[in-house]
Coordinates of C-alpha atoms and ligand atoms in Angstrom, one line a residue:
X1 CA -4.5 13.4 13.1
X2 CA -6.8 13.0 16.3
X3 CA -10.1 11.7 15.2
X4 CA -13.3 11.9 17.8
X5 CA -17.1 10.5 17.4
X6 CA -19.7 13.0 19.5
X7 CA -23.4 13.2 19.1
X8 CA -24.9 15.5 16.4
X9 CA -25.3 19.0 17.6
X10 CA -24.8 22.5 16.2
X11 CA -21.1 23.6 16.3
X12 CA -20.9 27.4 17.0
X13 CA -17.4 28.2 16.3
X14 CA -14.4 27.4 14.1
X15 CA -14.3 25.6 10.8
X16 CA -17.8 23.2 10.0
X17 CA -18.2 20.6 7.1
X18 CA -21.1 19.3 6.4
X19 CA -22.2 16.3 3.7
X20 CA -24.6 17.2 1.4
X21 CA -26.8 14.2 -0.2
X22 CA -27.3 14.6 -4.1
X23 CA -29.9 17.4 -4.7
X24 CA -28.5 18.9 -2.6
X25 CA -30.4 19.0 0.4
X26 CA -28.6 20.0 3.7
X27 CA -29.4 17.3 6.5
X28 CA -31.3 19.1 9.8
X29 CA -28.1 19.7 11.7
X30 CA -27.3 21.3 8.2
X31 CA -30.0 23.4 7.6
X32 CA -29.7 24.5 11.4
X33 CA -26.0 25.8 10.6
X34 CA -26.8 27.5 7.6
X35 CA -29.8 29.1 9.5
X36 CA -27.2 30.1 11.9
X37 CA -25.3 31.9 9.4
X38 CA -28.5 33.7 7.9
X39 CA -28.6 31.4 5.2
X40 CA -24.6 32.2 4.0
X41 CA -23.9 28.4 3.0
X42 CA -27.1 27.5 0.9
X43 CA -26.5 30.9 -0.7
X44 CA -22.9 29.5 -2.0
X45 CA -24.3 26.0 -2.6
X46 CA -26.7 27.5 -5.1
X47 CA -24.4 30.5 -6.4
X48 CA -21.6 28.1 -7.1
X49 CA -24.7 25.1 -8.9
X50 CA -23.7 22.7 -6.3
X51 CA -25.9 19.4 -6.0
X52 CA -24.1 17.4 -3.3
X53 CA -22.1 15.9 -6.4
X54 CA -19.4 13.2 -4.8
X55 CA -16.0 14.5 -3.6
X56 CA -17.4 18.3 -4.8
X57 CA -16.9 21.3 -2.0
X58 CA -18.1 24.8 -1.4
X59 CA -16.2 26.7 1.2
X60 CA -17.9 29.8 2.6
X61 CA -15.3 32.0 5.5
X62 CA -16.3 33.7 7.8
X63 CA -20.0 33.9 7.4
X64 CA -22.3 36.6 8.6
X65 CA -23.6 36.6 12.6
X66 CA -21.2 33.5 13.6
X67 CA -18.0 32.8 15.2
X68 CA -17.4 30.5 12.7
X69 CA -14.4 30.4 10.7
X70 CA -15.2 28.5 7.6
X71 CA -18.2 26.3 6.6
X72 CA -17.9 23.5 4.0
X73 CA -20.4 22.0 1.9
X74 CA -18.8 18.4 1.1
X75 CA -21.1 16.5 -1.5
X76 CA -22.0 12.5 -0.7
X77 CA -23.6 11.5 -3.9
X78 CA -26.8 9.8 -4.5
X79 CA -27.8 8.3 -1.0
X80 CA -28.6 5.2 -2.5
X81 CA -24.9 4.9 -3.9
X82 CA -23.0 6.3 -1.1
X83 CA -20.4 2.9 -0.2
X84 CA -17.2 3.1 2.1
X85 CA -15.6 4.0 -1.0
X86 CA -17.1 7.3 -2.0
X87 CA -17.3 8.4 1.7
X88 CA -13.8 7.8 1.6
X89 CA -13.1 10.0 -1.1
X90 CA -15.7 12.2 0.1
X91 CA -13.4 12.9 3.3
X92 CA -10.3 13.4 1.2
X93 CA -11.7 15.9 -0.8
X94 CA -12.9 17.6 2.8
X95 CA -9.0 17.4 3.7
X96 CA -8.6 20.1 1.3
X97 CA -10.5 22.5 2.0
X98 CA -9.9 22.3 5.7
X99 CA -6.6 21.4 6.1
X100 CA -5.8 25.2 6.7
X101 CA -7.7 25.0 9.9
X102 CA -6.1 23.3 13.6
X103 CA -9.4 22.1 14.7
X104 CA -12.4 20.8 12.5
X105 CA -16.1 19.4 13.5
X106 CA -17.9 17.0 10.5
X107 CA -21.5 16.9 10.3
X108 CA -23.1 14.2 8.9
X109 CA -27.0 13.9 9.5
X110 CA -28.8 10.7 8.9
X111 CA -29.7 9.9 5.3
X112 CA -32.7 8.7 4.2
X113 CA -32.3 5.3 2.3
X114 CA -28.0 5.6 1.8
X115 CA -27.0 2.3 1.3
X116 CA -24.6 2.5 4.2
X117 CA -25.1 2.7 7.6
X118 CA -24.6 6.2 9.4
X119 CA -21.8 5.2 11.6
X120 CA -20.0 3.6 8.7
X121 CA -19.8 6.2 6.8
X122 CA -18.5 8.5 9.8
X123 CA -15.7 6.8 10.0
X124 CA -15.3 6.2 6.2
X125 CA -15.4 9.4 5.8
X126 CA -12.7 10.4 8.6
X127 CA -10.8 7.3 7.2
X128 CA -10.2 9.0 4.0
X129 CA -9.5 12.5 5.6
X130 CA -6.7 11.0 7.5
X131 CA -5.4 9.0 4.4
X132 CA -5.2 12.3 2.3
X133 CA -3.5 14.5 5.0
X134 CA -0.6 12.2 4.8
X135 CA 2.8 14.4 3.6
X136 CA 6.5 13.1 4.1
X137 CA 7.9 16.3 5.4
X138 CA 10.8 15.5 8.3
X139 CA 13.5 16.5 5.8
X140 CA 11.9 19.9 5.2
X141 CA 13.4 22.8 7.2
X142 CA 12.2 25.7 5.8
X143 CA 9.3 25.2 4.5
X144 CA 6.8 28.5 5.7
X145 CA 4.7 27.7 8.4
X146 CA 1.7 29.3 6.6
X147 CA 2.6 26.7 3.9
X148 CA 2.1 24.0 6.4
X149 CA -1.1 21.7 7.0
X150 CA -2.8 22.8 10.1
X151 CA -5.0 20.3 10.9
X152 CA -4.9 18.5 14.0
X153 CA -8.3 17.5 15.1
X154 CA -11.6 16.2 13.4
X155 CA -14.6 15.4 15.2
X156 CA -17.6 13.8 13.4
X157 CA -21.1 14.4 14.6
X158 CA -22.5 11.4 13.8
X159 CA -26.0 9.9 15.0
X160 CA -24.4 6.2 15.7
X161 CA -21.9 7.5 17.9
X162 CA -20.8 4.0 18.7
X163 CA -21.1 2.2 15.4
X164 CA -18.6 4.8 14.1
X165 CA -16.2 4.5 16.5
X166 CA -15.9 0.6 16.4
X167 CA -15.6 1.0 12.5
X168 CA -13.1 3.8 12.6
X169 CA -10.6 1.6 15.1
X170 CA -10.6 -1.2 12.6
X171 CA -9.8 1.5 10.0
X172 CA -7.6 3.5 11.9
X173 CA -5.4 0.1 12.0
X174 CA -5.2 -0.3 8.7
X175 CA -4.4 3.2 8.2
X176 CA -1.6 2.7 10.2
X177 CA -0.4 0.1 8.0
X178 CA -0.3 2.4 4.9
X179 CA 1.1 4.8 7.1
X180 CA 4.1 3.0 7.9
X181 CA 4.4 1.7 4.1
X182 CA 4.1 5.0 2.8
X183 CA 7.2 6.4 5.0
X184 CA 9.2 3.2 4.3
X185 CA 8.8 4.3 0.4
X186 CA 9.6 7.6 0.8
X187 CA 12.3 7.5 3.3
X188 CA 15.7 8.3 1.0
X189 CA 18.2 5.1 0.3
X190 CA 21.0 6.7 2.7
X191 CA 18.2 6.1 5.8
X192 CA 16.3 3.3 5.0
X193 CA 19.7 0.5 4.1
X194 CA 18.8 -3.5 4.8
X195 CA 19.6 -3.0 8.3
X196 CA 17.5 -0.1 9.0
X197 CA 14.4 -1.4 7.4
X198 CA 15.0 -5.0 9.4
X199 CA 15.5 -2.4 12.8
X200 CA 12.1 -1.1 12.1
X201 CA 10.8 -4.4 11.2
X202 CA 11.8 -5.4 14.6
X203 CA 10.2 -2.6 16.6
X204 CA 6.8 -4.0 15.1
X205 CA 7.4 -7.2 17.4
X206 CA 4.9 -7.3 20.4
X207 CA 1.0 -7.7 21.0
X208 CA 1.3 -11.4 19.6
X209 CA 3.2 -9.9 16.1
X210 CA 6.8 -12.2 15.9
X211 CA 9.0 -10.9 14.2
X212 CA 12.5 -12.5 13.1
X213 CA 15.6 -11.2 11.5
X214 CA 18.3 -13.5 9.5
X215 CA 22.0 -12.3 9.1
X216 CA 24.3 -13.0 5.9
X217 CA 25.7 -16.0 7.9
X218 CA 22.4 -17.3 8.3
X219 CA 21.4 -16.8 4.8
X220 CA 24.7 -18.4 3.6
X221 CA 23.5 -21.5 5.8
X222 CA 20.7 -22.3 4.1
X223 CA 22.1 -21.3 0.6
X224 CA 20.3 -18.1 -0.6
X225 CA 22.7 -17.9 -3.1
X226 CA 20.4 -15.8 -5.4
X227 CA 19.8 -12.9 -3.0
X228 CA 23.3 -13.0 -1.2
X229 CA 24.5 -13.0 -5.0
X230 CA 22.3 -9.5 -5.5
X231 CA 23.8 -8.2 -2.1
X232 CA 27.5 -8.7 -2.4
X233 CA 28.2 -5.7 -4.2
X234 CA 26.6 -3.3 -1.4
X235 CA 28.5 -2.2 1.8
X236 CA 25.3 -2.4 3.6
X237 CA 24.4 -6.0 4.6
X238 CA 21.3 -7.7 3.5
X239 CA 18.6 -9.0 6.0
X240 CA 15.4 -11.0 5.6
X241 CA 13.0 -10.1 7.9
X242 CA 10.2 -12.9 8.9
X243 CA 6.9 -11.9 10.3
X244 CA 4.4 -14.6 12.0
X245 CA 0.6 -13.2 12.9
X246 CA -1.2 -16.5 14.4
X247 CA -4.6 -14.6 15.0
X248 CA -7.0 -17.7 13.7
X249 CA -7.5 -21.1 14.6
X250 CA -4.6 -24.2 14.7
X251 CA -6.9 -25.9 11.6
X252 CA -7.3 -22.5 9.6
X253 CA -5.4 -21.8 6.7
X254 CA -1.9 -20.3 6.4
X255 CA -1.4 -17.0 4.2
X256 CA 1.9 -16.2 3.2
X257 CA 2.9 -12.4 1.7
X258 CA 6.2 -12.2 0.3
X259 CA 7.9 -8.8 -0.8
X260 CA 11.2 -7.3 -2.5
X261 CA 12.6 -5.0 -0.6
X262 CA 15.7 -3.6 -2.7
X263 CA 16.4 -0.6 -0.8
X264 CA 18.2 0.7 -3.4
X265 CA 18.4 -0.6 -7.0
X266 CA 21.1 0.9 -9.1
X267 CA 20.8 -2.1 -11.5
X268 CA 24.6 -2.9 -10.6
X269 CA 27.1 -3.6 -12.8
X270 CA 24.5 -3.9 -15.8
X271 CA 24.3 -0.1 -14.6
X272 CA 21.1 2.3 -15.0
X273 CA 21.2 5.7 -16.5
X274 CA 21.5 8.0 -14.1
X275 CA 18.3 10.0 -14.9
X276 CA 15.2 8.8 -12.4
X277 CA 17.4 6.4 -10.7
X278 CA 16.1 8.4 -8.2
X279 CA 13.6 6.3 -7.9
X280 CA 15.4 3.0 -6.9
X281 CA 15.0 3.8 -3.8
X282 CA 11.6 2.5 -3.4
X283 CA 12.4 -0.8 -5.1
X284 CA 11.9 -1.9 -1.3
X285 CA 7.9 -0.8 -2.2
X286 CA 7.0 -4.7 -2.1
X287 CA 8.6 -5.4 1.0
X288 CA 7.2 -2.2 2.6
X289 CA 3.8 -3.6 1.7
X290 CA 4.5 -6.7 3.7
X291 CA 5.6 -4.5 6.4
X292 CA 2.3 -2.2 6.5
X293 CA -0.3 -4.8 6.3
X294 CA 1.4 -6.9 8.8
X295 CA 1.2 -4.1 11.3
X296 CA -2.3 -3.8 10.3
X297 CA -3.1 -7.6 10.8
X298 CA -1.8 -7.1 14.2
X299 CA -3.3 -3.7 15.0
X300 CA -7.0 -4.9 14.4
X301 CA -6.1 -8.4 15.6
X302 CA -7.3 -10.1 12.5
X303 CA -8.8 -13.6 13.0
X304 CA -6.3 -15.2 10.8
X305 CA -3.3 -16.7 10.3
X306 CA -0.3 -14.9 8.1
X307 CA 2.8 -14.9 7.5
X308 CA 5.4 -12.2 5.8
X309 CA 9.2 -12.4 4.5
X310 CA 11.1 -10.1 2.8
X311 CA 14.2 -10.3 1.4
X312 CA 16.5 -6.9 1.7
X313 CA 19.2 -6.0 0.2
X314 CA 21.0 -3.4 -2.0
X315 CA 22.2 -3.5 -5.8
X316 CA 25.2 -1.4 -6.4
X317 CA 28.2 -2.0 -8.4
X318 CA 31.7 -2.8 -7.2
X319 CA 34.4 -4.9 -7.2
X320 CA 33.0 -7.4 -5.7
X321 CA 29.6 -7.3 -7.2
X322 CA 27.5 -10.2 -9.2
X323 CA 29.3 -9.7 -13.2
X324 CA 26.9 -10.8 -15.7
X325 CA 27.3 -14.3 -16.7
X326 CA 27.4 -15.2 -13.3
X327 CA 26.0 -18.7 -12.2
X328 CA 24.2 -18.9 -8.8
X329 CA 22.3 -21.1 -7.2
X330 CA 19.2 -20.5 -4.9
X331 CA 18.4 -22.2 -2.1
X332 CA 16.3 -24.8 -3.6
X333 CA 19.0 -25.7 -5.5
X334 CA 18.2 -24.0 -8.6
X335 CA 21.0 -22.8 -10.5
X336 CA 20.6 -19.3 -12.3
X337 CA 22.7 -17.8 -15.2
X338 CA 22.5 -14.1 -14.3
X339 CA 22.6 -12.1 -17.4
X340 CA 21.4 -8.7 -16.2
X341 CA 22.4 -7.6 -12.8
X342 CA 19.4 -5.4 -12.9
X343 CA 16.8 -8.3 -12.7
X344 CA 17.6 -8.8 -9.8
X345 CA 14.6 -8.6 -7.7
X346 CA 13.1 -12.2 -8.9
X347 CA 16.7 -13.5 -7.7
X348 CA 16.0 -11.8 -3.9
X349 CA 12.5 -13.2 -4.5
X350 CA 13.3 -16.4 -5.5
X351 CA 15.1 -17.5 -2.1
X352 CA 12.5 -15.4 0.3
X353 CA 9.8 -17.6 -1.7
X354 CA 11.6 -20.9 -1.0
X355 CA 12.0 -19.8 3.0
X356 CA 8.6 -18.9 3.2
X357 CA 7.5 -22.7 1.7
X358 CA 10.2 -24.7 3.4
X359 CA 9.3 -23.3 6.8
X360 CA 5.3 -22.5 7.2
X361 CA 3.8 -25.0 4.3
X362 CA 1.5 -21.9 3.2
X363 CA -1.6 -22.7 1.7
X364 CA -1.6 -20.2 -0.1
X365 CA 1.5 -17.4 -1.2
X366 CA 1.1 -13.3 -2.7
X367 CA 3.8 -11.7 -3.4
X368 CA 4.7 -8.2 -4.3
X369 CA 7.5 -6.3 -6.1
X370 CA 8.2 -3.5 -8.0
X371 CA 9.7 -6.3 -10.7
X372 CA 9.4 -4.7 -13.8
X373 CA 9.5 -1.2 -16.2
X374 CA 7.4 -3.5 -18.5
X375 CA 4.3 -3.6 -16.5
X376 CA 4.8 -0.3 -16.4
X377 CA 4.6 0.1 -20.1
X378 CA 1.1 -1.9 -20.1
X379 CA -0.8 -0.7 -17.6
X380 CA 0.5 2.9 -16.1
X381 CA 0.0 3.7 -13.2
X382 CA -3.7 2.6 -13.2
X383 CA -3.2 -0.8 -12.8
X384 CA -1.0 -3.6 -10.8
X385 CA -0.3 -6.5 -12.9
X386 CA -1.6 -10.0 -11.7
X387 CA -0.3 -12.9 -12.5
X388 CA -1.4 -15.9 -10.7
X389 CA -1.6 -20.0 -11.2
X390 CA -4.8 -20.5 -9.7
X391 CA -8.2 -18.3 -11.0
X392 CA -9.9 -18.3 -7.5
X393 CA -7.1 -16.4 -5.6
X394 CA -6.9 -14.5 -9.0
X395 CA -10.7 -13.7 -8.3
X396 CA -10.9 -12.9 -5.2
X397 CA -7.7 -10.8 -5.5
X398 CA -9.2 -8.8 -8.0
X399 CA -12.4 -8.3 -6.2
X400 CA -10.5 -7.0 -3.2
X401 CA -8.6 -4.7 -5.5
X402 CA -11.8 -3.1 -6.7
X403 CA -13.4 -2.7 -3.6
X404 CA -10.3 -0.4 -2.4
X405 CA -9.6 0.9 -5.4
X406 CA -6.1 -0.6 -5.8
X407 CA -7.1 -2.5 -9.0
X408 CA -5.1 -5.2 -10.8
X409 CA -5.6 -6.6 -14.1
X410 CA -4.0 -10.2 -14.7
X411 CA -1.9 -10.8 -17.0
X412 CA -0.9 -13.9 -19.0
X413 CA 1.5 -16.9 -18.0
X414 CA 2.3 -20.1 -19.6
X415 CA 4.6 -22.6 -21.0
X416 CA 5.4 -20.7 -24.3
X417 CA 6.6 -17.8 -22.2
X418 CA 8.1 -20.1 -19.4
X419 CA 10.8 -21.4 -21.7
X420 CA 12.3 -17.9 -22.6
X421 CA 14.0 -18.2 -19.4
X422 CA 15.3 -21.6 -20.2
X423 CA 19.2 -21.0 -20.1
X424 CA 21.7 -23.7 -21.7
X425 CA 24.2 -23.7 -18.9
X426 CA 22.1 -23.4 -15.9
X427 CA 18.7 -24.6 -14.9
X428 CA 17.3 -20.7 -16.0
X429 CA 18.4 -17.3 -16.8
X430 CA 17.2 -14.2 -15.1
X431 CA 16.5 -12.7 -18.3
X432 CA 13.3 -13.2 -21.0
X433 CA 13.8 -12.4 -24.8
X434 CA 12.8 -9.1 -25.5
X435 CA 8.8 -9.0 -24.9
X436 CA 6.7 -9.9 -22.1
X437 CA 9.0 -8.9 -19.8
X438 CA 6.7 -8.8 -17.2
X439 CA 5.1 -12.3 -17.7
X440 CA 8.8 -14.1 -18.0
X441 CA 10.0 -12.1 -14.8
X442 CA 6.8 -13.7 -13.4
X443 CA 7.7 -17.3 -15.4
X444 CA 10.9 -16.7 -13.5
X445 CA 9.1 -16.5 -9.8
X446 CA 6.7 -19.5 -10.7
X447 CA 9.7 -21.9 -10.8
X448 CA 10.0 -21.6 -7.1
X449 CA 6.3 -22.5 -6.3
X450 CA 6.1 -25.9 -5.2
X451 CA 3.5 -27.7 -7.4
X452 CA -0.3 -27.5 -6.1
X453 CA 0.4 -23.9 -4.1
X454 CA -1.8 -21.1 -4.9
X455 CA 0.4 -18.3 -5.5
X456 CA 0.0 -14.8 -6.7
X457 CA 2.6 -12.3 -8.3
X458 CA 1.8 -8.5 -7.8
X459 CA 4.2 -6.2 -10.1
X460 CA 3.5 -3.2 -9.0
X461 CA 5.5 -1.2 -10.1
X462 CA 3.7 1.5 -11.9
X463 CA 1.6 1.8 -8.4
X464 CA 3.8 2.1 -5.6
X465 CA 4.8 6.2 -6.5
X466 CA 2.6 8.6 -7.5
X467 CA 3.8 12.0 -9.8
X468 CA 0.7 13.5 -9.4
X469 CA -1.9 13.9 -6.5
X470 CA -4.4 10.8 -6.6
X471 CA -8.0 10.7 -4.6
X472 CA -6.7 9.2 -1.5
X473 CA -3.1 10.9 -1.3
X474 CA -0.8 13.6 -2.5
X475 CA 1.7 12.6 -4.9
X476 CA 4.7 10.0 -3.8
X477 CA 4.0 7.0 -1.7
X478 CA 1.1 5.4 -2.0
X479 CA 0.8 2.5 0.2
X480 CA -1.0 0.5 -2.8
X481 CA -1.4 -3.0 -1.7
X482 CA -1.8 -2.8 2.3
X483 CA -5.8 -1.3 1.9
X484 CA -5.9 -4.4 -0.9
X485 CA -4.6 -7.6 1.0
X486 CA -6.6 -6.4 4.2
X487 CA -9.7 -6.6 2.1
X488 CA -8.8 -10.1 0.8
X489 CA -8.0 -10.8 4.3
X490 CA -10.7 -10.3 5.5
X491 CA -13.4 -10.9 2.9
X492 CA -12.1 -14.8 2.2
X493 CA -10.1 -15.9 5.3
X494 CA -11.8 -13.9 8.5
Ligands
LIG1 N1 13.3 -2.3 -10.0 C1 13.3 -2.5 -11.4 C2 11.9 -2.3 -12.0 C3 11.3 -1.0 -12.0 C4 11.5 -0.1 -13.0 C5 10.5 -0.6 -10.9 C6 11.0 1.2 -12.9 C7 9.9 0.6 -10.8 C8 10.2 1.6 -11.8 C9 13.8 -3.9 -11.7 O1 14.8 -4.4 -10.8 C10 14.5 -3.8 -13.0 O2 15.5 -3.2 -13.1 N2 13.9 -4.5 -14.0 C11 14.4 -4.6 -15.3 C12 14.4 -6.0 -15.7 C13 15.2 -6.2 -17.0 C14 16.6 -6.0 -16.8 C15 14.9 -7.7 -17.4 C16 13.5 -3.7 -16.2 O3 12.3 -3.8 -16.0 O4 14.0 -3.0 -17.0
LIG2 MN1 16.7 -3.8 -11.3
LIG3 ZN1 14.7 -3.6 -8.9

């Protein structure tokens, strides 16, 4: 989608939107457009008891004594309550009732006392049009063309012309970032293999972004028995894929993200049942994360320092795959009895967490993974599940979560669930008892934090694919975590 700023004026043709304040007062480009069209739009506003509600529209087509095509009426809320947020949504509901049309102009008129600024909100509120118009459509041949999303072009009339357009390139940079993670999650398991994902890893490299790549032989060298125990069942090779961002200062912190990227997960020999397996293929969702908001770090050149692995590989079964009862030791020298083939995404973890350490002394580590059905079972899909050994970084996490709307809610950890995974022939098992299994998955991951390192745990599982449309995109991927870790990016370390 091409997104322009121009100065508020009167469009005369094609498709208009215009925010409506709560009340439902048109601004004075507004009220000029709806004089325009003999009063057409305040006519609809009032027949269909709109008050400039948030995220509510009125469409009007074709009104009287203009060329123009359509004319929406998008409400903005209370002025005083309007935040980045609500624009946000505010533009994706606008998506929907113009995404019929190839070229749209969005007018918002100053408002009295909002409790954003004007060019903000512009390019909140193109932000969230762009997020909503996403669709993953290249495999789709025959789909109608009049079924197809026209829309090409947006341009918002904005009276800080300037302000929005400085705001909308930092956003349009993280939008990229979900962009990219979204169409990592969708793409189907016979495209996006180890290698593929670490190919498009690699064409990320540039503009100061490094990007490195490690083959099985490298892995072997330093012992990542635990993920290279996961992978041996697959055809396709595994890779880990290391990212390096050095946009702050030598003496500023180092962030480290960590994500699983199982590209497919078919549990292995401890086999799953074939119906939803489906949707293994975006067991890679945490390592797509990575991906995305490394991309963004780089596109807005953030002023801070970060780092990204992830660990790729395939679970199938075969003859050569991981059995259960195996015994396999990590590169920290951990040994693991592996009991279920199909918790395997804490083994991958467990040697991309040890890399990350041994090579960038982090001062702090998140990590994300679709780990566990059992986080799904708790929280949904409304939640990700926290799980963390330091409250600050659990804090401010959870702030940033809230601000974006990609909320987490922590869960417990602690020494009674730690020794579930206590195993009597190997230093742990990758299996808990038979509660809590997302806490003990976590227990599992905290065993390869060196002592004194903040470290986070994201399962989010139940957030990574939508079955049903959400306010900022259509159902499928959702790119949950990218819009998240940019916030705590930038609201703690920038
Ligand atoms: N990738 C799955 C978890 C998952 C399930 C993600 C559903 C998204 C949707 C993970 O590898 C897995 O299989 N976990 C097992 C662990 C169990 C064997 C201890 C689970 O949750 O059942
Ligand atoms: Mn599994
Ligand atoms: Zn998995």
């Amino acid at each position: 989608m091409k997104v322009l700023f121009s100065k508020l004026t009167r469009p005369a043709k094609g498709a208009v939107a215009l925010g409506v304040s709560a009340g439902g007062k048109l601004g004075k480009t507004g009220q000029a457009v709806d004089r325009a069209t003999g009063g057409a739009l305040s006519a609809a506003m009032k027949a269909a008891n709109f008050k400039g509600e948030s995220g509510k529209t009125v469409s009007v087509y074709a009104p009287p004594r203009s060329k123009l095509t359509r004319v929406v009426a998008v409400g903005l809320g209370k002025a005083k309550e309007i935040t980045a947020q609500s624009a946000e949504e505010a533009g994706a509901a606008l998506y929907g009732a113009l995404s019929k049309e190839p070229r749209a102009t969005v007018v918002l008129d100053d408002l009295k006392g909002a409790a954003i600024d004007v060019g903000h909100m512009a390019a909140a509120v193109a932000s969230g049009l762009v997020l909503k118009s996403y669709r993953f459509d290249k495999y789709r041949t025959q789909e109608k063309p009049a079924a197809k999303p026209k829309l090409k072009t947006v341009a918002v009339a904005t009276p800080d012309v300037v302000g929005a357009r400085a705001a909308y390139c930092v956003q349009e940079a993280i939008n990229d970032g979900v962009t990219l993670t979204r169409n990592l999650v969708s793409e189907p398991p016979n495209v996006l293999n180890p290698i593929a994902f670490a190919d498009i890893a690699k064409g990320l490299a540039g503009g100061g972004l490094k990007v490195k790549v490690l083959s099985p032989k490298e892995m072997e060298k330093l012992g990542m028995g635990a993920l290279l125990g996961v992978a041996q069942g697959s055809v396709n090779e595994p890779r880990m894929v290391v990212f390096e961002w050095s946009g702050g200062g030598k003496k500023d912190p180092t962030l480290a993200f960590v994500g699983k990227g199982v590209c497919f997960d078919s549990g292995g020999i401890s086999l799953k049942p074939g119906a939803g397996m489906w949707d293994m293929k975006w067991d890679m969702g945490g390592a797509g994360v990575v991906t995305g908001l490394m991309k963004a770090l780089a596109g807005r050149k953030a002023k801070v320092n970060a780092v990204g692995v992830i660990g790729l590989v395939e679970n199938m079964p075969d003859g050569k795959a991981q059995r259960p009862g195996d015994v396999v030791t990590s590169a920290d020298g951990q040994t693991i009895e592996v009991l279920n083939t199909d918790a395997e995404g804490r083994l991958v973890l467990a040697d991309a967490l040890w890399y990350v350490q041994e090579h960038f002394k982090p001062d702090l580590i998140v990590d994300l993974a679709t780990l566990t059905g059992a986080v799904i079972a708790a929280l949904a899909e409304h939640y990700a599940g926290l799980f963390s050994n330091d409250d600050e970084l659990a804090d401010q996490l959870s702030a940033s979560g809230q601000s974006v709307q990609e909320r987490l809610w922590r869960m417990p950890m602690g020494p009674e669930y730690d020794k579930l995974i206590n195993s009597p022939i190997a230093d742990m098992k990758n299996l808990g008892g038979r509660y809590a299994g997302a806490t003990t998955a976590a227990q599992f991951l905290e065993r390869f934090i060196k002592k004194g390192t903040p470290w986070a745990h994201l399962d989010i599982a139940g957030v990574t694919w939508a079955e049903s449309d959400r306010s900022l995109n259509a159902r499928g991927a959702t790119g949950y975590g990218v819009r998240l870790l940019n916030r705590f990016v930038a609201d703690n370390y920038e």
